[in-house]
Amino acid sequence: MSGSTHGAAPPRLRADGVGFDELAQATRNHGMPLEALRYDVTPAGLHYLLIHYDVPFVDVTAWSLHLDGFDHPMTLSVDDLRARSQVTEAVTLECAGNGRAMFESRPVSQPWLLEAVGNAEWTGVPLASVLDEAGVPGDTVEILFTGLDRGVEGGLEQSYQRSLPLEEARRDGVLLAYEMNGQPLLPQHGAPLRLVVPGWYGMTHVKWLDRIEALDHPFQGYQHTAGYRLRSHPDDPGEPVTRILPRSLMVPPGVAGFPQRERHLAAGRVELEGRAWSGAAAIAQVEVSTDGGTTWIDAVVDPPAGPHAWQRWHLDWTATPGEHELACRATDATGERQPIEATSNIGGYANNSVHRVRVTVEDRNA
Amino acid sequence: MSGSTHGAAPPRLRADGVGFDELAQATRNHGMPLEALRYDVTPAGLHYLLIHYDVPFVDVTAWSLHLDGFDHPMTLSVDDLRARSQVTEAVTLECAGNGRAMFESRPVSQPWLLEAVGNAEWTGVPLASVLDEAGVPGDTVEILFTGLDRGVEGGLEQSYQRSLPLEEARRDGVLLAYEMNGQPLLPQHGAPLRLVVPGWYGMTHVKWLDRIEALDHPFQGYQHTAGYRLRSHPDDPGEPVTRILPRSLMVPPGVAGFPQRERHLAAGRVELEGRAWSGAAAIAQVEVSTDGGTTWIDAVVDPPAGPHAWQRWHLDWTATPGEHELACRATDATGERQPIEATSNIGGYANNSVHRVRVTVEDRNA
């Protein structure tokens, strides 16, 4: 999602103003309104969307997937893929740039606050079975995925491309998906076929798949060498962005103001609720604060619908009149906990700081 | 969509910076990416969305519509509505705030550039038939529609409410819609039932319908007296926002840059295309300029799919190397033409200035 090339600092913006170039992204991409955390499965159109270039206009009847560089190169139509054994799994997807706009400085890109997430049911063919059928050459180290979406980034016209190490590509749960929530993929979600890689940030889930290739060397494309790296300064080569860090989000309680979206709540008992997820492991704990982070209380965490789906959490709270700052933070089974404040990085990636929600509680019986 | 009350000037922002309160709207509401102008019918999830408060969490099985103030008050379930004779019609919807961010100054609200539009197929019951069944009292002047969405606006906690003059409510094409594009309404589009009023800006198409009432007086609610008025200064009572002004938009040709979304195009023949619509009448003419508006050429305008649907336009252009500013403007059958620059107003409504697209054309055979 970075617009920078390694070695060249991207433009920086102050946190109290958003540029028109950022606005051009924000009015076409969109997040999941946080009240939609209530749905186990995110309805179509509420799932977050981040599209680097344009949504390509694909003739699904003429489309085919090309597998190149394998022992048995193949070309597969949608019908060919549907004729193979299919699986359906709930997968929580999050954009690597979620939280970017909440860093004190950030590059020009999609200015996400907190909404770049969704949990959908994806149906498709396990990638491992297609790789086995095509025959992976013995010297293969990575599998490269190329989408039909083309654009200009870092001065280069390019197709969107991402690779995966072979062992990641072979993992259980990695899908070539042709359905979302029981319906054929919508154009903006990669129709007719996309990659789904549970646990990894969204940049890996290549949409509008055109070509899958076996590589005997690590891929050095733009989205690996310039974009999607955690770099502390412009000359830092950095580490690649990979798996989703733990995060919890809260359904903002009460009702919203328009246009500022401040929250208004009646005094009394309220069930605080939300979702938590991590790309590394199950969620072990969600803590909630009702005093701005001074004290924390364990919420109840429900089991997930599947190994790659977010988990619901909830906690009863008796809201007293006045102003309150609510917060939540998750810890996953590896012991990784959301930070109070995440360390910023050049690309504005992986800001999983605790979620804070200010509420005004009114005594309506007074 | 205005956050102001009549008599109080809303906060104004400079056009070169967007506030975080505006960003909070922009990351949850979303426009239709302009490349989706290619689809006759806008796919789910690409249609624009503007939601004042939160998407309400509605139990569709327990929901019913209440008709009050009629000769025969009624309560109707979704099944009751589906048992009545249904119609399907393509309707172009546009937000009254589309173009707001392109005014030199604007109120804090949803900072739309140009994408707040969509053309969907809506299925439901003609409102007139339900009004006839309920029996409209002889002294009725307006029909009031109340949604289940609640929030705080102008210091008032309120349900979203809009009324229509009786003769507008009775018009052909006005629907109580329970399907969009052949599927039950999605939560964010007003499930299980919304109003569709062809030709009117989006604020009229009340979502999550709870109650319909016959009124013997004009409704004086917030969305009529404070919001959705064309006011030239804070003390101007202004005129109500009603029907959609003529507009044309263009599919930006070539490929997009990321993140700035500048356009890159190969020299040679290219088909410029887009859509045009007006809430008052059919489109009579679409003109295209390839020199920033100095000269204009008539595009071919296709007939609409129905009386309330947008119309495709197209024009062949031979792109020569260099920088070009493309533009398009529509004129409807009443003679109303899009202005080069629209007159701004306090609420930032109805900015239907001509659409301009800058492109860089490269000679790839050189």
XYZ file of C-alpha atoms in Angstrom:
732
model
C 0.000 0.000 0.000
C 3.060 2.239 0.166
C 3.500 4.798 -2.539
C 7.216 5.014 -1.840
C 10.230 3.269 -3.272
C 12.923 2.057 -0.918
C 15.333 4.882 -0.216
C 12.893 7.696 -1.094
C 10.884 9.111 1.800
C 7.190 9.318 1.032
C 5.350 12.598 1.663
C 4.388 13.002 5.313
C 1.249 14.624 6.550
C 0.226 16.104 9.841
C -2.311 14.063 11.745
C -4.844 16.905 11.900
C -5.457 17.199 8.198
C -6.070 14.738 5.406
C -5.038 15.526 1.850
C -7.241 15.365 -1.212
C -5.102 12.524 -2.572
C -5.918 10.551 0.568
C -9.578 11.562 0.259
C -9.631 10.188 -3.301
C -8.749 6.795 -1.794
C -11.129 7.124 1.161
C -14.209 7.860 -0.953
C -13.706 4.749 -3.122
C -12.216 2.206 -0.725
C -14.225 1.670 2.408
C -14.096 0.164 5.849
C -16.580 -1.891 7.808
C -18.742 0.383 9.970
C -17.886 -0.758 13.495
C -21.510 -1.525 14.407
C -21.174 -4.372 11.860
C -18.876 -6.120 14.372
C -22.222 -7.499 15.614
C -22.537 -9.857 12.619
C -20.737 -13.211 12.887
C -20.343 -13.101 9.110
C -19.859 -9.676 7.537
C -22.586 -9.030 4.935
C -21.545 -8.222 1.361
C -20.829 -4.546 0.934
C -19.876 -4.049 4.593
C -16.584 -5.968 4.346
C -13.599 -3.631 3.982
C -12.150 -2.990 0.533
C -8.692 -1.798 -0.464
C -7.981 -1.713 -4.178
C -4.643 -0.328 -5.353
C -5.646 0.439 -8.932
C -9.061 0.133 -10.646
C -11.478 -2.765 -10.291
C -10.729 -4.564 -13.591
C -13.656 -5.260 -15.911
C -13.423 -9.061 -16.288
C -15.474 -11.155 -18.721
C -15.980 -14.156 -16.431
C -17.088 -16.416 -19.300
C -13.813 -15.824 -21.183
C -11.566 -15.832 -18.107
C -9.128 -18.602 -17.216
C -6.408 -19.174 -14.645
C -2.936 -19.976 -15.949
C -0.535 -22.167 -13.953
C 2.974 -21.683 -15.315
C 6.361 -23.062 -14.334
C 4.879 -26.304 -12.996
C 5.585 -29.883 -14.100
C 2.169 -29.877 -15.809
C 1.227 -26.314 -16.777
C -2.563 -25.912 -16.742
C -5.280 -23.500 -17.801
C -8.453 -23.718 -15.699
C -11.869 -22.126 -16.264
C -14.307 -21.268 -13.476
C -16.222 -24.465 -14.314
C -12.988 -26.483 -14.084
C -12.374 -25.059 -10.609
C -15.964 -25.634 -9.490
C -15.725 -29.273 -10.613
C -12.981 -29.886 -8.011
C -13.720 -30.635 -4.349
C -14.509 -27.422 -2.496
C -14.252 -26.148 1.045
C -15.890 -23.207 2.825
C -14.222 -21.396 5.690
C -14.745 -18.222 7.704
C -11.664 -16.010 7.453
C -11.009 -12.653 9.093
C -9.247 -10.305 6.687
C -7.623 -7.054 7.736
C -5.727 -4.461 5.718
C -2.079 -4.032 6.676
C -2.748 -0.282 6.719
C -5.572 -0.431 9.244
C -4.938 2.293 11.824
C -2.575 4.219 9.516
C -4.305 7.571 9.952
C -3.923 7.276 13.720
C -0.118 7.345 13.508
C 1.220 10.835 14.144
C 2.747 10.895 10.692
C 1.992 8.671 7.770
C 2.555 8.331 4.003
C -0.045 9.356 1.445
C -2.091 6.199 1.010
C -5.486 4.923 2.152
C -6.036 6.861 5.425
C -7.658 4.123 7.492
C -8.860 4.805 10.968
C -9.935 1.394 12.369
C -12.517 -0.095 10.017
C -10.371 -2.055 7.527
C -11.562 -5.517 8.540
C -14.244 -8.116 7.781
C -15.010 -11.767 8.396
C -16.542 -13.563 5.411
C -17.214 -17.157 4.423
C -15.012 -18.009 1.461
C -15.645 -21.030 -0.758
C -13.124 -22.449 -3.195
C -10.493 -25.046 -3.964
C -7.595 -25.675 -1.564
C -4.497 -24.246 -3.233
C -2.413 -27.238 -2.103
C -4.566 -29.612 -4.165
C -4.135 -27.512 -7.318
C -0.377 -27.241 -6.713
C -0.183 -31.026 -6.308
C -2.120 -31.532 -9.519
C 0.141 -29.144 -11.440
C 3.279 -30.679 -9.924
C 5.610 -28.348 -8.068
C 9.187 -28.586 -9.415
C 11.737 -29.651 -6.809
C 13.648 -26.349 -6.891
C 10.561 -24.209 -6.151
C 10.923 -21.745 -3.259
C 7.961 -19.428 -3.803
C 4.594 -19.344 -5.534
C 3.793 -16.082 -7.359
C 0.245 -14.765 -7.804
C -0.592 -12.167 -10.476
C -3.897 -10.288 -10.615
C -5.626 -8.673 -13.584
C -5.498 -5.280 -11.847
C -2.932 -2.962 -13.436
C -1.713 0.477 -12.465
C 1.274 2.718 -11.884
C 3.086 2.657 -8.555
C 6.531 4.005 -7.750
C 6.815 5.143 -11.368
C 6.274 1.608 -12.736
C 3.247 0.330 -14.629
C 2.611 -3.092 -13.179
C 0.117 -5.833 -12.504
C -0.559 -6.411 -8.832
C 1.682 -9.309 -7.757
C 2.484 -11.010 -4.480
C 4.338 -14.232 -3.730
C 4.217 -16.699 -0.846
C 6.936 -19.049 0.390
C 6.058 -22.559 -0.808
C 5.369 -23.873 2.703
C 2.897 -21.015 3.356
C 1.176 -21.594 0.011
C 0.720 -25.280 0.906
C -0.836 -24.642 4.338
C -4.279 -25.860 5.265
C -6.839 -23.127 4.718
C -5.167 -21.379 1.767
C -7.869 -21.186 -0.914
C -8.516 -20.243 -4.500
C -11.903 -18.733 -3.679
C -14.780 -18.198 -6.126
C -17.569 -17.503 -3.606
C -18.003 -15.110 -0.700
C -20.876 -15.689 1.716
C -22.424 -18.283 -0.599
C -22.532 -16.027 -3.677
C -20.153 -15.748 -6.643
C -17.428 -13.215 -5.838
C -18.473 -9.610 -6.370
C -16.313 -7.648 -8.842
C -14.654 -5.623 -6.094
C -13.683 -8.755 -4.155
C -11.800 -10.290 -7.077
C -14.335 -12.023 -9.370
C -14.070 -14.638 -10.610
C -11.185 -15.943 -8.450
C -9.018 -14.666 -5.624
C -6.462 -15.990 -3.213
C -7.361 -16.295 0.487
C -4.474 -16.804 2.915
C -5.847 -17.087 6.465
C -3.839 -15.182 9.049
C -2.049 -12.876 6.609
C -2.825 -9.214 6.067
C -4.985 -8.382 3.045
C -2.196 -7.518 0.582
C -1.487 -11.250 0.249
C -5.024 -12.241 -0.781
C -4.493 -11.397 -4.484
C -7.765 -10.619 -6.289
C -8.762 -11.183 -9.962
C -6.227 -14.015 -10.281
C -4.742 -14.365 -13.741
C -1.595 -16.454 -13.232
C 0.069 -18.663 -10.636
C 3.757 -19.456 -11.112
C 6.302 -21.671 -9.408
C 9.520 -19.693 -8.806
C 12.988 -21.065 -8.068
C 13.983 -17.737 -6.474
C 12.447 -15.207 -4.084
C 10.186 -12.709 -5.896
C 11.555 -9.155 -5.921
C 8.469 -7.267 -7.116
C 7.339 -3.812 -6.042
C 4.808 -4.971 -3.439
C 7.593 -6.882 -1.650
C 10.625 -4.634 -1.976
C 9.038 -1.154 -1.796
C 5.530 -1.653 -0.412
C 4.506 -3.703 2.595
C 7.694 -3.519 4.631
C 8.036 -2.381 8.242
C 10.712 0.299 7.900
C 11.732 2.604 10.722
C 13.405 5.191 8.442
C 13.687 5.737 4.685
C 17.018 3.882 4.374
C 15.895 0.922 6.451
C 15.315 -2.146 4.226
C 12.905 -3.312 6.925
C 11.062 -6.554 7.477
C 8.202 -7.785 5.312
C 4.610 -7.355 6.523
C 3.176 -10.871 6.901
C 0.690 -12.065 9.536
C -2.039 -10.040 11.221
C -1.106 -8.741 14.678
C -3.644 -9.231 17.471
C -6.429 -6.655 17.589
C -9.775 -6.177 19.277
C -12.456 -3.693 18.287
C -15.602 -2.620 20.116
C -19.099 -1.921 18.819
C -19.380 1.740 19.827
C -22.209 1.678 22.398
C -25.233 3.989 22.365
C -26.129 6.154 19.395
C -23.930 8.187 17.051
C -23.885 11.888 16.452
C -23.846 13.198 12.904
C -21.478 14.269 11.487
C -18.882 13.939 14.287
C -19.859 10.409 15.298
C -19.547 11.079 19.019
C -21.410 8.517 21.180
C -24.421 9.150 23.428
C -25.584 6.511 25.883
C -28.293 6.192 28.550
C -27.094 5.413 32.079
C -27.609 1.838 33.249
C -26.525 -1.635 32.279
C -25.040 -2.020 28.822
C -23.368 -5.008 27.218
C -20.047 -3.958 25.732
C -19.168 -6.242 22.845
C -16.836 -6.626 19.940
C -14.517 -8.989 18.094
C -10.878 -9.954 18.457
C -8.482 -11.799 16.159
C -4.825 -12.538 15.496
C -3.089 -14.042 12.498
C -0.736 -16.065 14.693
C -3.012 -17.913 17.107
C -6.383 -17.968 18.848
C -7.294 -15.117 21.176
C -6.410 -15.924 24.788
C -7.745 -12.789 26.495
C -9.643 -9.576 25.832
C -9.462 -6.870 28.463
C -11.746 -3.874 28.697
C -11.149 -0.565 30.419
C -13.891 1.913 31.278
C -11.483 4.491 32.723
C -9.248 5.275 29.781
C -6.827 2.430 30.412
C -6.070 2.893 34.112
C -7.679 -0.416 35.034
C -8.577 -3.434 32.907
C -11.239 -6.139 33.355
C -11.337 -9.490 31.547
C -14.180 -9.810 29.044
C -15.815 -13.133 28.166
C -14.307 -14.423 24.909
C -16.458 -16.803 22.848
C -14.878 -19.600 20.790
C -14.390 -18.837 17.089
C -16.595 -20.253 14.313
C -13.437 -21.781 12.832
C -9.656 -21.635 13.152
C -9.385 -18.489 10.991
C -12.420 -16.502 12.207
C -12.601 -13.648 14.663
C -13.940 -14.241 18.177
C -16.766 -12.373 19.868
C -16.117 -10.837 23.288
C -18.583 -9.202 25.672
C -18.750 -7.664 29.126
C -21.554 -6.105 31.151
C -20.979 -2.532 32.255
C -23.098 -0.250 34.395
C -22.756 3.125 32.742
C -22.864 6.083 35.127
C -23.605 9.645 34.000
C -20.617 11.566 32.704
C -17.823 11.208 30.175
C -16.009 7.891 29.911
C -13.213 6.549 27.754
C -13.723 2.884 26.983
C -10.908 0.746 25.605
C -10.245 -2.872 24.685
C -7.107 -4.904 24.044
C -6.511 -8.482 22.976
C -3.758 -10.973 23.759
C -3.296 -14.036 21.578
C -2.232 -17.546 22.583
C 1.406 -16.774 21.747
C 1.324 -14.085 24.466
C 1.367 -11.166 21.999
C -0.741 -8.267 23.355
C -1.976 -5.102 21.642
C 0.169 -2.134 22.629
C -1.169 1.049 24.241
C 0.568 2.851 21.383
C 2.087 1.052 18.395
C 5.502 2.018 17.018
C 5.056 3.994 13.823
C 6.780 2.998 10.608
C 7.387 4.604 7.228
C 4.549 2.782 5.450
C 2.006 3.242 8.222
C 1.409 -0.494 8.571
C 0.147 -2.734 11.375
C -1.013 -0.069 13.850
C -2.764 -2.354 16.322
C -2.909 0.095 19.252
C -5.783 -0.424 21.684
C -9.189 0.756 20.502
C -10.547 3.732 22.448
C -14.150 4.957 22.391
C -15.313 8.084 24.216
C -18.929 8.049 25.378
C -21.200 10.595 27.028
C -23.558 8.875 29.453
C -26.796 10.673 30.334
C -29.149 9.953 33.221
C -32.471 9.756 31.382
C -34.448 8.974 34.543
C -33.291 12.095 36.366
C -26.675 15.675 5.713
C -26.010 19.130 7.155
C -24.689 19.253 10.665
C -25.971 22.782 11.101
C -29.180 24.203 12.462
C -30.799 27.099 10.644
C -29.250 30.331 11.864
C -25.998 28.748 13.094
C -23.121 28.644 10.629
C -21.519 25.207 10.416
C -17.737 24.930 10.733
C -15.972 25.702 7.453
C -12.884 24.006 6.215
C -10.286 24.925 3.679
C -10.439 22.923 0.490
C -6.858 21.642 0.819
C -7.346 19.716 4.033
C -9.930 17.284 5.310
C -10.623 16.980 9.020
C -10.591 13.791 11.058
C -14.335 14.196 11.674
C -14.847 14.143 7.911
C -12.473 11.187 7.616
C -14.568 9.268 10.170
C -17.467 9.594 7.704
C -15.360 8.837 4.628
C -13.939 5.564 5.957
C -17.398 4.136 6.743
C -19.610 5.594 4.005
C -18.375 4.973 0.510
C -18.808 5.987 -3.070
C -18.973 3.989 -6.280
C -15.507 3.714 -7.822
C -15.919 5.504 -11.149
C -14.757 2.514 -13.212
C -18.027 0.887 -12.035
C -19.868 3.326 -14.336
C -19.253 0.500 -16.854
C -21.944 -1.698 -15.272
C -25.539 -1.100 -16.385
C -26.619 -2.248 -12.933
C -24.293 -1.387 -10.049
C -23.226 -4.579 -8.226
C -23.938 -4.877 -4.496
C -21.213 -3.265 -2.432
C -20.229 -0.826 -5.198
C -23.383 1.314 -4.889
C -22.767 4.454 -2.839
C -23.779 4.511 0.826
C -24.528 7.469 3.085
C -25.757 6.599 6.563
C -26.323 9.434 9.030
C -26.169 7.375 12.224
C -25.389 3.644 12.713
C -26.728 0.804 10.582
C -29.481 -0.442 12.947
C -29.396 -4.123 13.919
C -32.862 -5.260 12.779
C -34.412 -8.663 13.524
C -36.157 -9.120 10.185
C -38.394 -11.944 11.482
C -39.809 -9.703 14.229
C -39.981 -6.525 12.121
C -43.199 -4.948 10.874
C -44.201 -1.750 9.108
C -46.755 0.468 10.835
C -49.163 2.644 8.839
C -50.645 5.273 11.153
C -53.052 8.156 10.627
C -54.825 6.393 7.757
C -58.512 5.434 7.470
C -57.473 1.811 8.052
C -54.244 1.717 10.099
C -52.238 -1.396 9.223
C -49.248 -3.402 10.418
C -47.487 -5.355 7.664
C -44.772 -8.021 7.894
C -42.224 -8.712 5.161
C -44.358 -11.690 4.086
C -47.452 -9.456 3.931
C -45.574 -7.082 1.636
C -44.193 -9.903 -0.534
C -47.732 -11.294 -0.946
C -48.771 -8.074 -2.742
C -48.126 -7.470 -6.448
C -44.523 -6.400 -6.984
C -42.607 -4.354 -9.509
C -38.891 -4.115 -10.327
C -37.309 -0.957 -11.658
C -33.832 0.390 -12.287
C -33.350 3.634 -10.363
C -30.319 5.920 -10.272
C -29.718 7.197 -6.746
C -27.355 10.037 -5.929
C -26.474 11.669 -2.615
C -27.447 15.334 -2.329
C -23.928 15.949 -1.013
C -22.154 14.493 -4.048
C -19.412 16.936 -5.031
C -19.407 18.633 -1.611
C -15.641 18.363 -1.104
C -15.084 20.133 -4.424
C -16.743 23.332 -3.223
C -14.161 25.827 -2.013
C -15.687 25.781 1.449
C -18.045 23.246 2.922
C -19.565 22.111 6.216
C -18.218 19.172 8.207
C -20.151 16.241 6.761
C -19.467 13.391 4.362
C -16.709 14.835 2.126
C -17.802 13.420 -1.221
C -15.758 14.005 -4.313
C -17.846 12.558 -7.206
C -18.626 8.924 -6.426
C -21.911 9.160 -4.472
C -24.090 7.463 -7.064
C -25.354 4.043 -8.146
C -27.987 2.467 -10.364
C -29.657 -0.609 -8.875
C -32.709 -2.708 -9.640
C -35.184 -2.293 -6.802
C -38.095 -4.668 -6.248
C -41.052 -3.938 -4.025
C -44.631 -2.785 -3.700
C -45.813 0.468 -5.288
C -46.366 2.920 -2.434
C -49.562 4.217 -4.077
C -51.216 0.792 -3.803
C -50.426 0.559 -0.084
C -51.676 4.123 0.488
C -54.908 3.270 -1.346
C -55.338 0.147 0.744
C -54.794 2.057 3.996
C -57.080 4.884 2.866
C -55.595 8.378 2.799
C -57.722 10.837 4.835
C -59.064 13.756 2.803
C -57.074 16.396 4.699
C -53.703 14.705 4.098
C -50.989 16.962 2.649
C -47.834 14.912 3.291
C -46.753 11.340 3.958
C -44.086 10.939 6.664
C -41.516 8.123 6.649
C -39.621 7.143 9.823
C -36.603 4.824 9.836
C -35.236 2.646 12.630
C -31.924 4.518 12.508
C -31.472 6.824 15.503
C -28.794 9.342 16.355
C -28.010 12.848 17.543
C -27.990 15.731 15.075
C -28.137 19.446 15.811
C -28.225 18.584 19.517
C -31.383 16.447 19.152
C -31.647 12.695 19.513
C -33.928 11.649 16.695
C -35.022 8.928 14.336
C -34.259 9.635 10.703
C -37.433 11.092 9.184
C -38.388 12.566 5.845
C -41.765 13.442 4.372
C -43.072 13.731 0.816
C -45.945 15.839 -0.498
C -48.905 13.503 -1.095
C -48.806 13.919 -4.872
C -45.094 12.943 -4.954
C -45.730 9.932 -2.705
C -48.453 8.751 -5.090
C -46.321 8.993 -8.246
C -45.608 6.018 -10.460
C -42.295 4.451 -9.563
C -42.305 5.247 -5.830
C -41.670 1.904 -4.125
C -41.514 0.206 -0.769
C -38.515 -1.921 -1.767
C -37.446 -5.203 -0.169
C -34.963 -6.360 -2.820
C -31.952 -4.813 -4.524
C -30.540 -6.501 -7.632
C -32.719 -9.577 -7.060
C -31.548 -10.205 -3.484
C -33.125 -9.264 -0.146
C -31.927 -5.809 0.885
C -28.515 -5.778 2.537
C -28.426 -4.303 6.068
C -26.682 -1.140 4.914
C -29.283 -0.499 2.211
C -32.204 -0.540 4.644
C -33.187 -4.183 5.293
C -35.866 -5.279 5.393
C -37.696 -2.335 3.724
C -36.798 1.070 2.342
C -38.406 3.823 0.364
C -37.308 4.437 -3.237
C -38.370 7.748 -4.805
C -37.073 7.901 -8.390
C -35.630 11.269 -9.364
C -35.084 12.541 -5.820
C -31.729 12.815 -4.065
C -30.874 9.999 -1.660
C -31.997 11.665 1.593
C -35.601 10.984 0.562
C -35.178 7.219 0.128
C -35.665 6.437 3.845
C -34.038 3.150 4.884
C -35.062 0.635 7.617
C -38.688 1.792 7.414
C -40.555 1.560 10.713
C -43.586 3.834 10.232
C -45.528 5.606 7.511
C -47.962 8.338 8.582
C -50.520 10.519 6.857
C -50.063 14.145 7.983
C -52.578 16.999 7.693
C -49.726 19.546 7.896
C -46.249 19.955 6.421
C -43.603 18.081 8.415
C -41.132 20.366 10.229
C -38.462 17.826 11.228
C -34.729 18.357 11.389
C -33.937 16.874 7.967
C -36.333 19.391 6.369
C -35.815 22.577 8.355
C -32.077 22.362 9.172
C -30.614 19.753 6.850
C -31.130 19.447 3.111
C -31.840 23.084 2.246
C -30.057 25.177 -0.376
C -29.016 28.198 1.711
C -26.724 30.919 0.444
C -25.838 32.259 3.917
C -26.494 31.148 7.514
C -29.630 33.304 7.919
C -31.128 32.249 4.600
C -34.094 29.883 5.159
C -33.316 28.540 1.693
C -35.159 26.156 -0.570
C -35.531 22.434 0.071
C -33.282 19.967 -1.770
C -35.562 17.779 -3.898
C -34.808 16.349 -7.339
C -31.436 15.299 -8.711
C -29.807 17.899 -10.969
C -28.388 16.695 -14.290
C -24.927 15.169 -14.082
C -22.608 13.113 -16.258
C -19.575 11.201 -15.102
C -16.790 9.555 -17.100
C -14.994 6.246 -16.613
C -11.455 7.563 -16.093
C -9.594 6.140 -19.128
C -6.310 4.258 -18.956
C -4.835 2.978 -15.709
C -4.664 4.562 -12.263
C -1.658 5.520 -10.229
C -1.484 4.532 -6.577
C -1.967 6.340 -4.284
C -2.651 9.596 -6.195
C -5.004 8.048 -8.763
C -3.580 10.033 -11.669
C -4.391 8.508 -15.084
C -1.942 7.017 -17.600
C -3.054 6.172 -21.119
C -1.448 4.805 -24.298
C -1.699 7.015 -27.404
C -4.248 5.922 -29.994
C -7.960 5.370 -30.268
C -9.852 5.145 -26.997
C -13.576 4.974 -26.358
C -14.509 7.566 -23.747
C -17.627 6.446 -21.912
C -19.732 7.174 -18.902
C -23.267 7.669 -17.620
C -25.598 10.642 -17.356
C -28.837 11.199 -15.454
C -31.242 13.855 -14.212
C -34.083 13.661 -11.716
C -36.260 15.937 -13.843
C -36.221 14.373 -17.301
C -34.340 12.158 -19.732
C -30.877 13.209 -20.875
C -31.016 15.164 -24.124
C -27.287 15.687 -24.722
C -23.875 14.805 -23.355
C -20.932 16.864 -24.529
C -17.296 15.929 -24.135
C -14.258 18.176 -24.159
C -10.698 16.929 -24.626
C -9.161 20.397 -24.226
C -10.254 21.397 -20.731
C -13.591 22.841 -21.807
C -12.546 25.126 -24.673
C -14.427 23.065 -27.249
C -17.196 20.498 -26.820
C -18.235 17.528 -28.975
C -21.551 15.654 -28.775
C -21.242 12.109 -27.450
C -23.611 9.313 -28.455
C -26.234 8.892 -25.726
C -27.885 5.462 -25.433
C -31.518 5.112 -24.355
C -32.051 4.282 -20.668
C -33.045 0.813 -19.385
C -36.113 2.470 -17.858
C -37.565 5.894 -17.084
C -35.543 6.256 -13.850
C -32.194 4.744 -14.923
C -29.015 6.474 -15.952
C -28.013 6.566 -19.649
C -24.731 5.398 -21.111
C -22.793 7.795 -23.317
C -19.696 7.162 -25.418
C -17.372 8.897 -27.868
C -14.275 7.792 -29.760
C -11.173 9.858 -29.139
C -7.712 9.607 -30.667
C -5.394 10.295 -27.764
C -2.177 12.089 -28.694
C 0.918 12.135 -26.467
C 0.924 14.795 -23.775
C -1.277 16.053 -20.967
C -4.996 16.463 -21.594
C -7.932 17.563 -19.505
C -11.069 15.663 -20.425
C -14.496 16.852 -19.334
C -18.135 15.915 -19.804
C -21.429 17.716 -19.233
C -25.055 16.678 -19.569
C -28.189 18.583 -20.535
C -31.598 17.147 -19.731
C -34.820 17.356 -21.749
C -35.965 20.403 -19.746
C -32.897 22.267 -21.063
C -31.055 22.227 -17.719
C -27.288 21.871 -18.302
C -24.476 21.119 -15.853
C -22.593 24.293 -14.949
C -18.864 24.784 -15.433
C -18.811 25.679 -11.760
C -21.821 25.226 -9.448
C -22.843 27.910 -6.959
C -21.799 26.864 -3.481
C -24.258 26.741 -0.607
C -24.021 26.388 3.164
C -24.818 22.677 3.254
C -22.585 21.746 0.338
C -25.446 20.203 -1.651
C -26.072 19.548 -5.325
C -22.626 20.368 -6.727
C -23.160 19.149 -10.287
C -20.225 20.969 -11.896
C -18.777 19.317 -15.004
C -16.582 16.292 -14.391
C -12.921 16.839 -15.270
C -10.307 14.097 -15.683
C -6.636 14.824 -16.323
C -4.770 12.171 -18.308
C -1.166 11.677 -19.335
C -0.955 10.083 -22.779
C 2.241 8.233 -23.685
C 3.405 7.137 -27.127
C 4.223 3.491 -26.463
C 5.236 2.822 -30.083
C 7.884 5.527 -30.118
